[in-house]
Amino acid sequence: MDQLVMIAEKQDILLRQLRAGDLFESLPDLLRAIRDEVEYEEPTPVTPVLSADEAINRMAWYQENWNNQGEAESILFVSKEDLRRFLTLLSSTDESIRDSGTFFFLGSAIQNNHIEAETLDWLTRELIHDSRLFSHLFEEENDGAYYRSYSMAVLALLLSKNADNTETFISEELMSDIVQQLGIYMLVEKDTRGFVEGHGWIHAYTHLANVLGQLFEQLALKRADKLYLLACLMTNLRSIDTPLTMGEMGRLVGNVLQLSRRHKIYADYLLLALKLWRQDLVNTPFKQDRSNWQMLYIRVDFFQQILAFGPDASPQDVWNYAQATKNYLS
């Protein structure tokens, strides 16, 4: 069975049980088992972006029209056809096309109401589609990470826009789809690269932090779904063995702590995950290699971020545990 299908089926079961209140303490082990079963293949070439200059010129045409548009004129909205072309550019390894070109344009169009509400719904669905959010996800370090990461970057903008709008465009059904897709993404993603010389930022974990921050703030999102996202994130961080050194950990921990102070169930789960994370180091024979040392320091960095935010940012039990274990293997 395809790995993606298998993870999706297992996730559906876990989400149903969690929403029904039948699952809590066993969730970390169940998610860790899913992560441990993932097999990563050798990277394959990413489909090159075609007609990038034409699409960038089209963006410039929109921008020029907006700049010259009078107040009495009807708004020029970006068409779905053009948006579909522009989204493809998020996969480019060229920073000027992907980031300062397409991402900047889409952010401006979203924030300045140049995309119709119906199209914003469509755009959200497009961004979480398997072909974008899971682009080359089951491969070792690869160029598909740009597409995955920048799809999340735009998704964060859409979630923010949805929260600010008087009439939201993300339905309960679509919000559930976002949770499911993001859950799978976090259970598999392991590309922690920040800035890549000659190509600009990947920064997937920063963009992930921005998405999670928005979802944790969404009043319409069920408590069980927020708990599941927290659980998937902690599973990921317990598993990655490459560095997060460009500000990602601070954003992630900040969002986690903010969520954990909202309800005891989040604080209890965070404390459980932290204790299990420490057991990983205590119960497993430590092998002197780069991977194991990196996993250890990912944990150290997480705990140090908790301490850096100070006692008022954490639930008391979480703060006490971080204080009690701060010197362990640090």
XYZ file of C-alpha atoms in Angstrom:
330
model
C 0.000 0.000 0.000
C 1.175 3.544 -0.795
C 2.755 5.174 2.268
C 0.610 8.290 1.979
C -2.609 6.267 1.869
C -1.507 4.130 4.808
C -0.665 7.153 6.975
C -3.938 8.854 6.038
C -5.945 5.772 7.053
C -4.151 5.459 10.396
C -4.565 9.165 11.016
C -8.317 8.981 10.373
C -8.627 6.346 13.081
C -6.575 8.360 15.573
C -8.518 11.553 14.904
C -11.861 9.805 15.358
C -10.718 8.313 18.655
C -9.250 11.602 19.855
C -12.391 13.570 18.973
C -14.472 10.978 20.798
C -12.319 11.323 23.908
C -11.087 7.723 23.713
C -7.411 8.529 23.224
C -4.788 10.563 25.067
C -1.822 8.954 26.824
C -1.186 6.399 24.082
C -1.261 9.022 21.297
C 2.502 9.836 21.385
C 3.497 6.192 20.971
C 0.961 5.621 18.199
C 2.170 8.652 16.264
C 5.810 7.751 16.838
C 5.118 4.292 15.408
C 3.739 5.893 12.240
C 6.788 8.134 11.909
C 9.205 5.253 12.485
C 7.597 3.246 9.674
C 8.152 5.948 7.054
C 10.706 4.943 4.428
C 12.424 7.739 2.532
C 13.497 7.185 -1.061
C 16.333 8.780 -2.981
C 15.436 12.257 -4.297
C 14.030 12.540 -7.796
C 14.209 15.581 -10.098
C 11.622 18.297 -9.570
C 9.641 19.324 -12.646
C 11.132 22.615 -13.855
C 8.931 25.700 -13.881
C 7.917 26.681 -17.414
C 7.136 30.197 -18.665
C 8.206 31.763 -15.368
C 9.034 35.110 -16.968
C 5.598 35.260 -18.583
C 3.896 34.597 -15.252
C 6.051 37.178 -13.436
C 5.167 39.738 -16.126
C 1.495 38.919 -15.584
C 1.910 39.653 -11.864
C 3.529 42.974 -12.764
C 0.521 43.732 -15.000
C -1.854 43.170 -12.088
C 0.276 45.296 -9.783
C 0.439 48.158 -12.277
C -3.340 48.095 -12.727
C -3.902 48.157 -8.954
C -1.489 51.049 -8.521
C -3.259 53.073 -11.224
C -6.818 52.121 -10.310
C -9.081 54.947 -9.206
C -11.338 54.674 -6.177
C -14.473 54.670 -8.310
C -13.291 51.827 -10.536
C -14.338 48.242 -9.872
C -11.693 46.046 -8.252
C -9.525 43.983 -10.576
C -9.449 40.507 -9.037
C -6.815 37.879 -9.790
C -8.380 35.095 -11.861
C -8.240 31.430 -10.864
C -6.481 30.663 -14.123
C -3.693 33.092 -13.293
C -3.511 31.970 -9.676
C -3.038 28.375 -10.792
C -0.083 29.466 -12.930
C 1.351 31.569 -10.115
C 1.142 28.748 -7.553
C 3.379 26.603 -9.731
C 6.113 29.226 -9.346
C 6.270 28.483 -5.606
C 8.168 25.324 -6.592
C 10.979 27.302 -8.217
C 14.479 27.035 -6.771
C 15.060 30.634 -7.920
C 14.490 32.991 -4.972
C 13.546 35.914 -7.198
C 10.735 33.865 -8.758
C 9.544 31.904 -5.713
C 9.959 34.291 -2.790
C 10.440 37.948 -3.641
C 8.371 37.374 -6.797
C 5.421 35.016 -6.324
C 5.131 34.854 -2.522
C 5.320 38.639 -2.245
C 2.679 39.077 -4.965
C 0.262 36.540 -3.479
C 0.681 38.023 -0.012
C -0.119 41.489 -1.337
C -3.129 40.229 -3.310
C -4.541 38.382 -0.271
C -4.003 41.187 2.215
C -5.284 43.949 -0.085
C -8.511 42.131 -1.062
C -7.560 41.521 -4.673
C -8.822 37.936 -4.558
C -12.557 37.218 -4.279
C -13.832 35.321 -1.215
C -14.933 32.331 -3.306
C -11.496 32.228 -4.880
C -9.803 32.403 -1.473
C -11.629 29.195 -0.556
C -10.454 27.604 -3.792
C -6.907 28.866 -3.270
C -6.774 27.336 0.213
C -7.826 23.969 -1.192
C -5.202 24.203 -3.917
C -2.411 24.913 -1.444
C -3.131 21.862 0.707
C -3.439 19.538 -2.289
C -1.132 16.508 -2.192
C 0.753 17.695 -5.269
C 1.912 20.808 -3.419
C 2.001 20.153 0.315
C 3.460 16.666 -0.175
C 5.736 17.437 -3.124
C 8.601 14.881 -2.899
C 7.810 14.561 0.825
C 8.788 10.892 1.039
C 12.264 11.484 -0.352
C 15.570 12.373 1.216
C 16.596 16.052 1.110
C 15.316 17.404 -2.196
C 14.195 20.481 -4.107
C 10.523 19.663 -3.557
C 10.961 21.282 -0.130
C 10.577 24.720 -1.717
C 7.069 23.905 -2.973
C 6.016 22.346 0.335
C 7.375 25.194 2.388
C 6.010 28.072 0.347
C 2.612 26.428 0.043
C 2.533 26.588 3.839
C 3.780 30.162 3.833
C 0.819 31.266 1.702
C -1.539 29.065 3.749
C -0.529 30.997 6.880
C -1.523 34.241 5.140
C -4.895 32.767 4.177
C -5.564 31.561 7.720
C -4.772 35.041 9.013
C -7.059 36.592 6.420
C -9.832 34.174 7.317
C -9.528 35.104 11.001
C -9.667 38.834 10.213
C -12.629 38.669 7.832
C -16.125 39.378 9.103
C -17.359 36.567 6.858
C -14.926 33.664 6.882
C -14.166 31.744 3.688
C -12.715 28.617 5.297
C -15.589 26.258 6.111
C -15.605 23.742 8.950
C -15.082 20.986 6.373
C -12.101 22.765 4.818
C -10.612 23.445 8.248
C -10.817 19.729 8.978
C -9.053 18.996 5.673
C -6.284 21.417 6.633
C -5.791 19.611 9.938
C -5.608 16.225 8.221
C -3.157 17.368 5.557
C -0.975 19.191 8.055
C -0.983 16.174 10.361
C 0.405 13.982 7.595
C 2.915 16.656 6.639
C 4.295 16.900 10.179
C 4.533 13.142 10.561
C 6.789 12.919 7.503
C 8.637 16.202 6.926
C 12.293 16.232 7.940
C 13.913 18.921 5.794
C 15.164 21.452 8.334
C 17.232 23.606 5.985
C 16.958 27.354 6.489
C 18.868 29.520 4.035
C 20.356 27.741 1.023
C 23.197 29.513 -0.736
C 22.203 30.522 -4.242
C 18.518 29.620 -3.754
C 17.338 31.619 -0.755
C 15.131 30.408 2.062
C 13.429 27.058 2.457
C 12.564 27.609 6.131
C 9.832 24.952 6.194
C 9.743 24.830 9.987
C 9.341 28.600 10.249
C 6.437 28.510 7.824
C 5.044 25.531 9.738
C 5.251 27.571 12.948
C 3.316 30.390 11.294
C 0.571 28.000 10.167
C 0.327 26.361 13.580
C 0.225 29.743 15.283
C -2.766 30.693 13.141
C -4.550 27.365 13.652
C -4.050 27.458 17.412
C -5.795 30.858 17.368
C -8.763 29.717 15.265
C -11.835 29.753 17.506
C -13.721 27.454 15.146
C -11.093 24.722 15.367
C -12.008 21.941 17.775
C -9.899 21.340 20.850
C -9.167 17.753 19.785
C -7.831 18.970 16.431
C -5.483 21.462 18.083
C -4.302 18.714 20.414
C -3.659 16.450 17.439
C -1.582 19.118 15.689
C 0.434 19.614 18.870
C 0.969 15.854 19.085
C 2.162 15.605 15.480
C 4.587 18.479 15.993
C 6.090 16.919 19.121
C 6.408 13.586 17.281
C 8.291 15.338 14.510
C 10.667 17.150 16.837
C 11.439 13.928 18.708
C 12.419 12.327 15.388
C 14.390 14.817 13.296
C 18.173 14.547 13.342
C 19.239 17.665 11.444
C 19.657 21.143 12.934
C 17.128 23.926 13.364
C 19.409 26.927 13.725
C 17.711 29.867 12.009
C 15.032 30.939 14.482
C 12.582 28.110 13.889
C 12.691 26.629 17.385
C 11.816 29.899 19.092
C 8.691 30.333 16.981
C 7.610 26.738 17.419
C 8.087 26.734 21.196
C 6.393 30.114 21.513
C 3.275 28.804 19.755
C 3.282 25.585 21.784
C 3.562 27.428 25.094
C 0.839 29.863 24.151
C -1.479 26.975 23.322
C -0.541 25.068 26.483
C -1.650 27.980 28.666
C -5.135 28.016 27.153
C -6.390 24.728 28.586
C -5.097 22.059 30.916
C -5.443 19.340 28.277
C -2.760 20.995 26.127
C -0.476 21.533 29.121
C -0.916 17.914 30.199
C -0.080 16.638 26.728
C 2.958 18.871 26.402
C 4.282 17.650 29.751
C 3.676 14.031 28.701
C 5.533 14.597 25.428
C 8.473 16.238 27.197
C 8.784 13.325 29.610
C 8.684 10.808 26.769
C 11.307 12.846 24.933
C 13.610 12.563 27.932
C 12.937 8.809 28.114
C 14.155 8.523 24.528
C 17.582 9.520 25.790
C 17.497 7.587 29.051
C 16.196 4.258 27.787
C 17.999 4.009 24.442
C 21.707 3.126 24.341
C 23.449 6.253 23.088
C 25.394 5.738 19.882
C 28.209 8.196 19.246
C 27.214 9.522 15.836
C 26.070 12.797 14.343
C 22.415 11.766 14.167
C 22.115 10.937 17.858
C 23.989 14.025 18.983
C 21.775 16.202 16.798
C 18.601 14.651 18.198
C 19.902 15.315 21.696
C 20.565 18.978 20.936
C 17.176 19.452 19.287
C 15.728 18.455 22.650
C 18.156 20.700 24.538
C 17.199 23.623 22.287
C 13.488 23.033 22.916
C 13.974 23.051 26.685
C 16.232 26.094 26.541
C 13.570 27.961 24.614
C 11.041 27.146 27.345
C 13.431 28.609 29.912
C 14.147 31.639 27.708
C 10.441 32.518 27.520
C 10.358 32.624 31.321
C 8.025 31.219 33.992
C 5.011 33.328 33.020
C 4.928 31.860 29.487
C 4.539 28.220 30.604
C 2.023 26.237 32.642
C 3.491 25.690 36.109
C 4.010 21.932 35.673
C 5.811 22.439 32.363
C 8.041 25.147 33.820
C 8.873 23.020 36.855
C 9.803 20.049 34.660
C 11.971 22.183 32.379
C 13.747 23.604 35.429
C 14.259 20.179 36.996
C 15.764 18.669 33.832
C 17.569 21.662 32.304
C 21.031 20.311 33.088
C 20.391 16.769 31.858
C 22.873 16.061 29.054
C 23.051 19.766 28.246
